[in-house]
Amino acid sequence: MKIRETGIVGCNIIYPDIFNDERGSFCETYNKERYIKEGAIDSGTTFIQDNLSFSAWATIRGLHFQKGEHAQAKLVSCLMGEVMDVIVDCRESSKSFGKIVIYTLDSVDKHQIFIPRGCAHGFAVISASAYFYYKCDNYYNKDAEGGILYNDEKLEIDWPFIENHRKISEKDLELPKWSKAYKFK
């Protein structure tokens, strides 16, 4: 396993060891002791909830986060297909506050991204469809939902697809812009 730091403090890309032979492939997708020892995740992280979403081509989900005591660290991966993954550091005390990381995740390379608490997250499906999997270190709480409008011009995220092809929920289209959304208090 290899770990690469991103431009966001505490956010790491994880390259698992993949073993291939004539039958197919195998890789370890999570081992708490090893991930902590090798610096892939924070030592205080204990995942307690797993989520799986299935999305069609041109779907954009996000940018989401949980606020306050319900904030979540996530370990994300794409089990089938390919996605453009987007992370925004919303932690005002962070040296990387406001920075954005964009990375392609797919089911072939099996890379993962560890997203620390206090970051907004979203993705766009760039294959015909995708299964997106993520582990969370805190339970989802509807009252703690937060987010940033995906196409806020201040963020300058170059989302794929022309606007009228994008599949975005009404809820995500109503998220506030960056200037109002990143407050975690």
PDB file of C-alpha atoms in Angstrom:
ATOM      1  CA  MET A   1       0.000   0.000   0.000  1.00  0.00           C
ATOM      2  CA  LYS A   2       1.189   3.488  -0.836  1.00  0.00           C
ATOM      3  CA  ILE A   3      -0.106   6.764   0.584  1.00  0.00           C
ATOM      4  CA  ARG A   4       0.008  10.165  -1.102  1.00  0.00           C
ATOM      5  CA  GLU A   5      -0.832  13.384   0.689  1.00  0.00           C
ATOM      6  CA  THR A   6      -3.052  15.815  -1.169  1.00  0.00           C
ATOM      7  CA  GLY A   7      -3.213  19.614  -0.990  1.00  0.00           C
ATOM      8  CA  ILE A   8      -5.684  19.290   1.912  1.00  0.00           C
ATOM      9  CA  VAL A   9      -4.258  18.658   5.378  1.00  0.00           C
ATOM     10  CA  GLY A  10      -5.135  15.124   6.517  1.00  0.00           C
ATOM     11  CA  CYS A  11      -6.644  14.120   3.161  1.00  0.00           C
ATOM     12  CA  ASN A  12      -4.770  11.179   1.632  1.00  0.00           C
ATOM     13  CA  ILE A  13      -4.998   9.083  -1.500  1.00  0.00           C
ATOM     14  CA  ILE A  14      -4.464   5.405  -0.779  1.00  0.00           C
ATOM     15  CA  TYR A  15      -3.066   3.042  -3.400  1.00  0.00           C
ATOM     16  CA  PRO A  16      -3.777  -0.521  -2.239  1.00  0.00           C
ATOM     17  CA  ASP A  17      -1.660  -3.490  -3.199  1.00  0.00           C
ATOM     18  CA  ILE A  18      -3.533  -5.429  -5.872  1.00  0.00           C
ATOM     19  CA  PHE A  19      -2.764  -9.079  -6.535  1.00  0.00           C
ATOM     20  CA  ASN A  20      -3.717 -10.253 -10.028  1.00  0.00           C
ATOM     21  CA  ASP A  21      -3.671 -13.717 -11.562  1.00  0.00           C
ATOM     22  CA  GLU A  22      -5.616 -15.687 -14.169  1.00  0.00           C
ATOM     23  CA  ARG A  23      -8.651 -15.855 -11.827  1.00  0.00           C
ATOM     24  CA  GLY A  24      -8.938 -12.094 -11.326  1.00  0.00           C
ATOM     25  CA  SER A  25      -7.657  -9.837  -8.567  1.00  0.00           C
ATOM     26  CA  PHE A  26      -7.595  -9.350  -4.800  1.00  0.00           C
ATOM     27  CA  CYS A  27      -6.873  -6.363  -2.591  1.00  0.00           C
ATOM     28  CA  GLU A  28      -7.370  -5.464   1.035  1.00  0.00           C
ATOM     29  CA  THR A  29      -9.780  -2.512   1.165  1.00  0.00           C
ATOM     30  CA  TYR A  30      -9.414  -1.705   4.857  1.00  0.00           C
ATOM     31  CA  ASN A  31      -7.327  -2.795   7.824  1.00  0.00           C
ATOM     32  CA  LYS A  32      -7.620  -0.314  10.700  1.00  0.00           C
ATOM     33  CA  GLU A  33      -4.273  -1.160  12.309  1.00  0.00           C
ATOM     34  CA  ARG A  34      -2.372  -0.994   9.020  1.00  0.00           C
ATOM     35  CA  TYR A  35      -4.126   2.165   7.767  1.00  0.00           C
ATOM     36  CA  ILE A  36      -3.298   3.994  11.013  1.00  0.00           C
ATOM     37  CA  LYS A  37       0.284   2.655  11.163  1.00  0.00           C
ATOM     38  CA  GLU A  38       1.011   3.734   7.581  1.00  0.00           C
ATOM     39  CA  GLY A  39      -0.642   7.144   8.036  1.00  0.00           C
ATOM     40  CA  ALA A  40      -3.534   6.585   5.637  1.00  0.00           C
ATOM     41  CA  ILE A  41      -6.119   7.676   8.242  1.00  0.00           C
ATOM     42  CA  ASP A  42      -6.070   9.587  11.535  1.00  0.00           C
ATOM     43  CA  SER A  43      -5.292   7.440  14.562  1.00  0.00           C
ATOM     44  CA  GLY A  44      -8.560   8.477  16.246  1.00  0.00           C
ATOM     45  CA  THR A  45     -10.725   7.329  13.347  1.00  0.00           C
ATOM     46  CA  THR A  46     -13.112   4.455  13.944  1.00  0.00           C
ATOM     47  CA  PHE A  47     -15.523   3.789  11.120  1.00  0.00           C
ATOM     48  CA  ILE A  48     -19.076   2.984  12.269  1.00  0.00           C
ATOM     49  CA  GLN A  49     -21.265   3.380   9.169  1.00  0.00           C
ATOM     50  CA  ASP A  50     -20.846   2.222   5.565  1.00  0.00           C
ATOM     51  CA  ASN A  51     -22.776   3.671   2.609  1.00  0.00           C
ATOM     52  CA  LEU A  52     -23.171   2.602  -0.999  1.00  0.00           C
ATOM     53  CA  SER A  53     -24.691   4.666  -3.781  1.00  0.00           C
ATOM     54  CA  PHE A  54     -25.481   3.702  -7.343  1.00  0.00           C
ATOM     55  CA  SER A  55     -25.607   6.535  -9.872  1.00  0.00           C
ATOM     56  CA  ALA A  56     -26.044   6.907 -13.615  1.00  0.00           C
ATOM     57  CA  TRP A  57     -23.758   8.778 -16.018  1.00  0.00           C
ATOM     58  CA  ALA A  58     -23.701  12.562 -15.525  1.00  0.00           C
ATOM     59  CA  THR A  59     -24.959  12.373 -11.940  1.00  0.00           C
ATOM     60  CA  ILE A  60     -23.395  14.909  -9.592  1.00  0.00           C
ATOM     61  CA  ARG A  61     -23.786  14.356  -5.855  1.00  0.00           C
ATOM     62  CA  GLY A  62     -22.656  16.989  -3.410  1.00  0.00           C
ATOM     63  CA  LEU A  63     -20.977  18.961  -2.147  1.00  0.00           C
ATOM     64  CA  HIS A  64     -22.029  17.597   1.289  1.00  0.00           C
ATOM     65  CA  PHE A  65     -20.812  17.620   4.872  1.00  0.00           C
ATOM     66  CA  GLN A  66     -22.095  17.046   8.401  1.00  0.00           C
ATOM     67  CA  LYS A  67     -21.738  19.910  10.894  1.00  0.00           C
ATOM     68  CA  GLY A  68     -20.572  20.135  14.507  1.00  0.00           C
ATOM     69  CA  GLU A  69     -20.425  17.016  16.632  1.00  0.00           C
ATOM     70  CA  HIS A  70     -21.887  15.059  13.711  1.00  0.00           C
ATOM     71  CA  ALA A  71     -18.988  15.828  11.347  1.00  0.00           C
ATOM     72  CA  GLN A  72     -17.751  12.758   9.491  1.00  0.00           C
ATOM     73  CA  ALA A  73     -14.395  11.524   8.278  1.00  0.00           C
ATOM     74  CA  LYS A  74     -14.814   9.285   5.229  1.00  0.00           C
ATOM     75  CA  LEU A  75     -12.885   6.631   3.364  1.00  0.00           C
ATOM     76  CA  VAL A  76     -14.245   6.646  -0.191  1.00  0.00           C
ATOM     77  CA  SER A  77     -13.804   4.398  -3.214  1.00  0.00           C
ATOM     78  CA  CYS A  78     -15.488   3.499  -6.485  1.00  0.00           C
ATOM     79  CA  LEU A  79     -16.463  -0.176  -6.656  1.00  0.00           C
ATOM     80  CA  MET A  80     -17.755  -0.104 -10.226  1.00  0.00           C
ATOM     81  CA  GLY A  81     -17.304   2.538 -12.897  1.00  0.00           C
ATOM     82  CA  GLU A  82     -15.465   5.847 -12.654  1.00  0.00           C
ATOM     83  CA  VAL A  83     -16.092   9.092 -10.796  1.00  0.00           C
ATOM     84  CA  MET A  84     -14.535  12.521 -10.523  1.00  0.00           C
ATOM     85  CA  ASP A  85     -14.198  12.931  -6.748  1.00  0.00           C
ATOM     86  CA  VAL A  86     -14.135  16.444  -5.219  1.00  0.00           C
ATOM     87  CA  ILE A  87     -13.109  17.475  -1.694  1.00  0.00           C
ATOM     88  CA  VAL A  88     -13.238  21.030  -0.321  1.00  0.00           C
ATOM     89  CA  ASP A  89     -11.516  21.930   2.972  1.00  0.00           C
ATOM     90  CA  CYS A  90     -14.097  23.852   5.022  1.00  0.00           C
ATOM     91  CA  ARG A  91     -12.050  23.994   8.261  1.00  0.00           C
ATOM     92  CA  GLU A  92     -11.329  27.656   8.987  1.00  0.00           C
ATOM     93  CA  SER A  93      -8.440  26.676  11.278  1.00  0.00           C
ATOM     94  CA  SER A  94      -6.803  24.499   8.608  1.00  0.00           C
ATOM     95  CA  LYS A  95      -3.686  25.568   6.695  1.00  0.00           C
ATOM     96  CA  SER A  96      -5.466  24.287   3.593  1.00  0.00           C
ATOM     97  CA  PHE A  97      -8.799  26.059   4.252  1.00  0.00           C
ATOM     98  CA  GLY A  98     -10.625  26.598   0.961  1.00  0.00           C
ATOM     99  CA  LYS A  99      -8.387  24.246  -1.026  1.00  0.00           C
ATOM    100  CA  ILE A 100      -9.957  21.766  -3.397  1.00  0.00           C
ATOM    101  CA  VAL A 101      -8.750  18.302  -4.364  1.00  0.00           C
ATOM    102  CA  ILE A 102     -10.104  16.643  -7.500  1.00  0.00           C
ATOM    103  CA  TYR A 103      -9.168  13.044  -8.217  1.00  0.00           C
ATOM    104  CA  THR A 104     -10.516  10.293 -10.468  1.00  0.00           C
ATOM    105  CA  LEU A 105     -11.521   7.093  -8.678  1.00  0.00           C
ATOM    106  CA  ASP A 106     -12.338   3.931 -10.580  1.00  0.00           C
ATOM    107  CA  SER A 107     -12.940   0.238 -10.084  1.00  0.00           C
ATOM    108  CA  VAL A 108      -9.778  -0.780 -11.951  1.00  0.00           C
ATOM    109  CA  ASP A 109      -7.131   1.018  -9.866  1.00  0.00           C
ATOM    110  CA  LYS A 110      -9.134   0.652  -6.614  1.00  0.00           C
ATOM    111  CA  HIS A 111      -7.638   3.844  -5.142  1.00  0.00           C
ATOM    112  CA  GLN A 112      -9.269   5.290  -2.041  1.00  0.00           C
ATOM    113  CA  ILE A 113      -9.367   8.741  -0.516  1.00  0.00           C
ATOM    114  CA  PHE A 114      -9.420   9.469   3.206  1.00  0.00           C
ATOM    115  CA  ILE A 115     -11.387  12.673   3.804  1.00  0.00           C
ATOM    116  CA  PRO A 116     -10.971  14.223   7.260  1.00  0.00           C
ATOM    117  CA  ARG A 117     -13.814  15.740   9.256  1.00  0.00           C
ATOM    118  CA  GLY A 118     -14.618  19.289   8.224  1.00  0.00           C
ATOM    119  CA  CYS A 119     -14.407  18.782   4.480  1.00  0.00           C
ATOM    120  CA  ALA A 120     -17.210  18.924   1.934  1.00  0.00           C
ATOM    121  CA  HIS A 121     -17.382  16.051  -0.514  1.00  0.00           C
ATOM    122  CA  GLY A 122     -19.026  15.305  -3.826  1.00  0.00           C
ATOM    123  CA  PHE A 123     -18.543  13.375  -7.030  1.00  0.00           C
ATOM    124  CA  ALA A 124     -19.594  13.199 -10.664  1.00  0.00           C
ATOM    125  CA  VAL A 125     -20.161   9.887 -12.454  1.00  0.00           C
ATOM    126  CA  ILE A 126     -18.091   9.901 -15.649  1.00  0.00           C
ATOM    127  CA  SER A 127     -18.741   6.280 -16.691  1.00  0.00           C
ATOM    128  CA  ALA A 128     -22.082   4.780 -17.791  1.00  0.00           C
ATOM    129  CA  SER A 129     -22.865   4.201 -14.092  1.00  0.00           C
ATOM    130  CA  ALA A 130     -20.994   3.775 -10.825  1.00  0.00           C
ATOM    131  CA  TYR A 131     -21.198   2.196  -7.409  1.00  0.00           C
ATOM    132  CA  PHE A 132     -19.616   4.583  -4.903  1.00  0.00           C
ATOM    133  CA  TYR A 133     -18.709   3.239  -1.455  1.00  0.00           C
ATOM    134  CA  TYR A 134     -17.767   5.109   1.663  1.00  0.00           C
ATOM    135  CA  LYS A 135     -17.023   4.375   5.281  1.00  0.00           C
ATOM    136  CA  CYS A 136     -17.930   7.065   7.862  1.00  0.00           C
ATOM    137  CA  ASP A 137     -16.647   7.589  11.380  1.00  0.00           C
ATOM    138  CA  ASN A 138     -19.908   9.135  12.604  1.00  0.00           C
ATOM    139  CA  TYR A 139     -23.584   8.448  12.061  1.00  0.00           C
ATOM    140  CA  TYR A 140     -25.550  10.513   9.576  1.00  0.00           C
ATOM    141  CA  ASN A 141     -27.731  13.159  11.245  1.00  0.00           C
ATOM    142  CA  LYS A 142     -30.355  14.940   9.140  1.00  0.00           C
ATOM    143  CA  ASP A 143     -30.278  18.039  11.373  1.00  0.00           C
ATOM    144  CA  ALA A 144     -26.510  18.389  10.856  1.00  0.00           C
ATOM    145  CA  GLU A 145     -26.612  18.344   7.058  1.00  0.00           C
ATOM    146  CA  GLY A 146     -24.607  21.002   5.288  1.00  0.00           C
ATOM    147  CA  GLY A 147     -23.348  21.590   1.820  1.00  0.00           C
ATOM    148  CA  ILE A 148     -22.061  23.915  -0.847  1.00  0.00           C
ATOM    149  CA  LEU A 149     -23.643  24.577  -4.225  1.00  0.00           C
ATOM    150  CA  TYR A 150     -21.658  22.382  -6.612  1.00  0.00           C
ATOM    151  CA  ASN A 151     -21.206  25.037  -9.312  1.00  0.00           C
ATOM    152  CA  ASP A 152     -20.437  28.057  -7.138  1.00  0.00           C
ATOM    153  CA  GLU A 153     -18.192  30.189  -9.357  1.00  0.00           C
ATOM    154  CA  LYS A 154     -15.957  31.035  -6.389  1.00  0.00           C
ATOM    155  CA  LEU A 155     -14.849  27.375  -6.175  1.00  0.00           C
ATOM    156  CA  GLU A 156     -13.974  27.207  -9.884  1.00  0.00           C
ATOM    157  CA  ILE A 157     -14.597  23.449 -10.125  1.00  0.00           C
ATOM    158  CA  ASP A 158     -14.579  22.267 -13.727  1.00  0.00           C
ATOM    159  CA  TRP A 159     -17.419  19.744 -13.565  1.00  0.00           C
ATOM    160  CA  PRO A 160     -17.824  17.423 -16.551  1.00  0.00           C
ATOM    161  CA  PHE A 161     -20.816  17.419 -18.898  1.00  0.00           C
ATOM    162  CA  ILE A 162     -22.701  20.320 -20.293  1.00  0.00           C
ATOM    163  CA  GLU A 163     -25.105  21.781 -17.776  1.00  0.00           C
ATOM    164  CA  ASN A 164     -28.336  20.432 -19.298  1.00  0.00           C
ATOM    165  CA  HIS A 165     -26.991  16.827 -19.154  1.00  0.00           C
ATOM    166  CA  ARG A 166     -26.152  16.950 -15.441  1.00  0.00           C
ATOM    167  CA  LYS A 167     -28.371  14.933 -13.105  1.00  0.00           C
ATOM    168  CA  ILE A 168     -28.526  16.766  -9.771  1.00  0.00           C
ATOM    169  CA  SER A 169     -31.079  16.475  -6.971  1.00  0.00           C
ATOM    170  CA  GLU A 170     -33.327  19.445  -6.184  1.00  0.00           C
ATOM    171  CA  LYS A 171     -31.873  19.376  -2.670  1.00  0.00           C
ATOM    172  CA  ASP A 172     -28.319  19.789  -4.006  1.00  0.00           C
ATOM    173  CA  LEU A 173     -29.400  22.606  -6.340  1.00  0.00           C
ATOM    174  CA  GLU A 174     -30.675  24.531  -3.312  1.00  0.00           C
ATOM    175  CA  LEU A 175     -27.426  24.328  -1.319  1.00  0.00           C
ATOM    176  CA  PRO A 176     -25.878  27.681  -0.361  1.00  0.00           C
ATOM    177  CA  LYS A 177     -22.820  29.180  -1.992  1.00  0.00           C
ATOM    178  CA  TRP A 178     -19.354  28.826  -0.435  1.00  0.00           C
ATOM    179  CA  SER A 179     -19.487  32.205   1.352  1.00  0.00           C
ATOM    180  CA  LYS A 180     -22.421  31.019   3.494  1.00  0.00           C
ATOM    181  CA  ALA A 181     -22.000  27.255   3.532  1.00  0.00           C
ATOM    182  CA  TYR A 182     -18.630  26.443   5.056  1.00  0.00           C
ATOM    183  CA  LYS A 183     -19.430  27.610   8.588  1.00  0.00           C
ATOM    184  CA  PHE A 184     -19.379  24.572  10.892  1.00  0.00           C
ATOM    185  CA  LYS A 185     -20.456  26.340  14.082  1.00  0.00           C
TER     186      LYS A 185
END
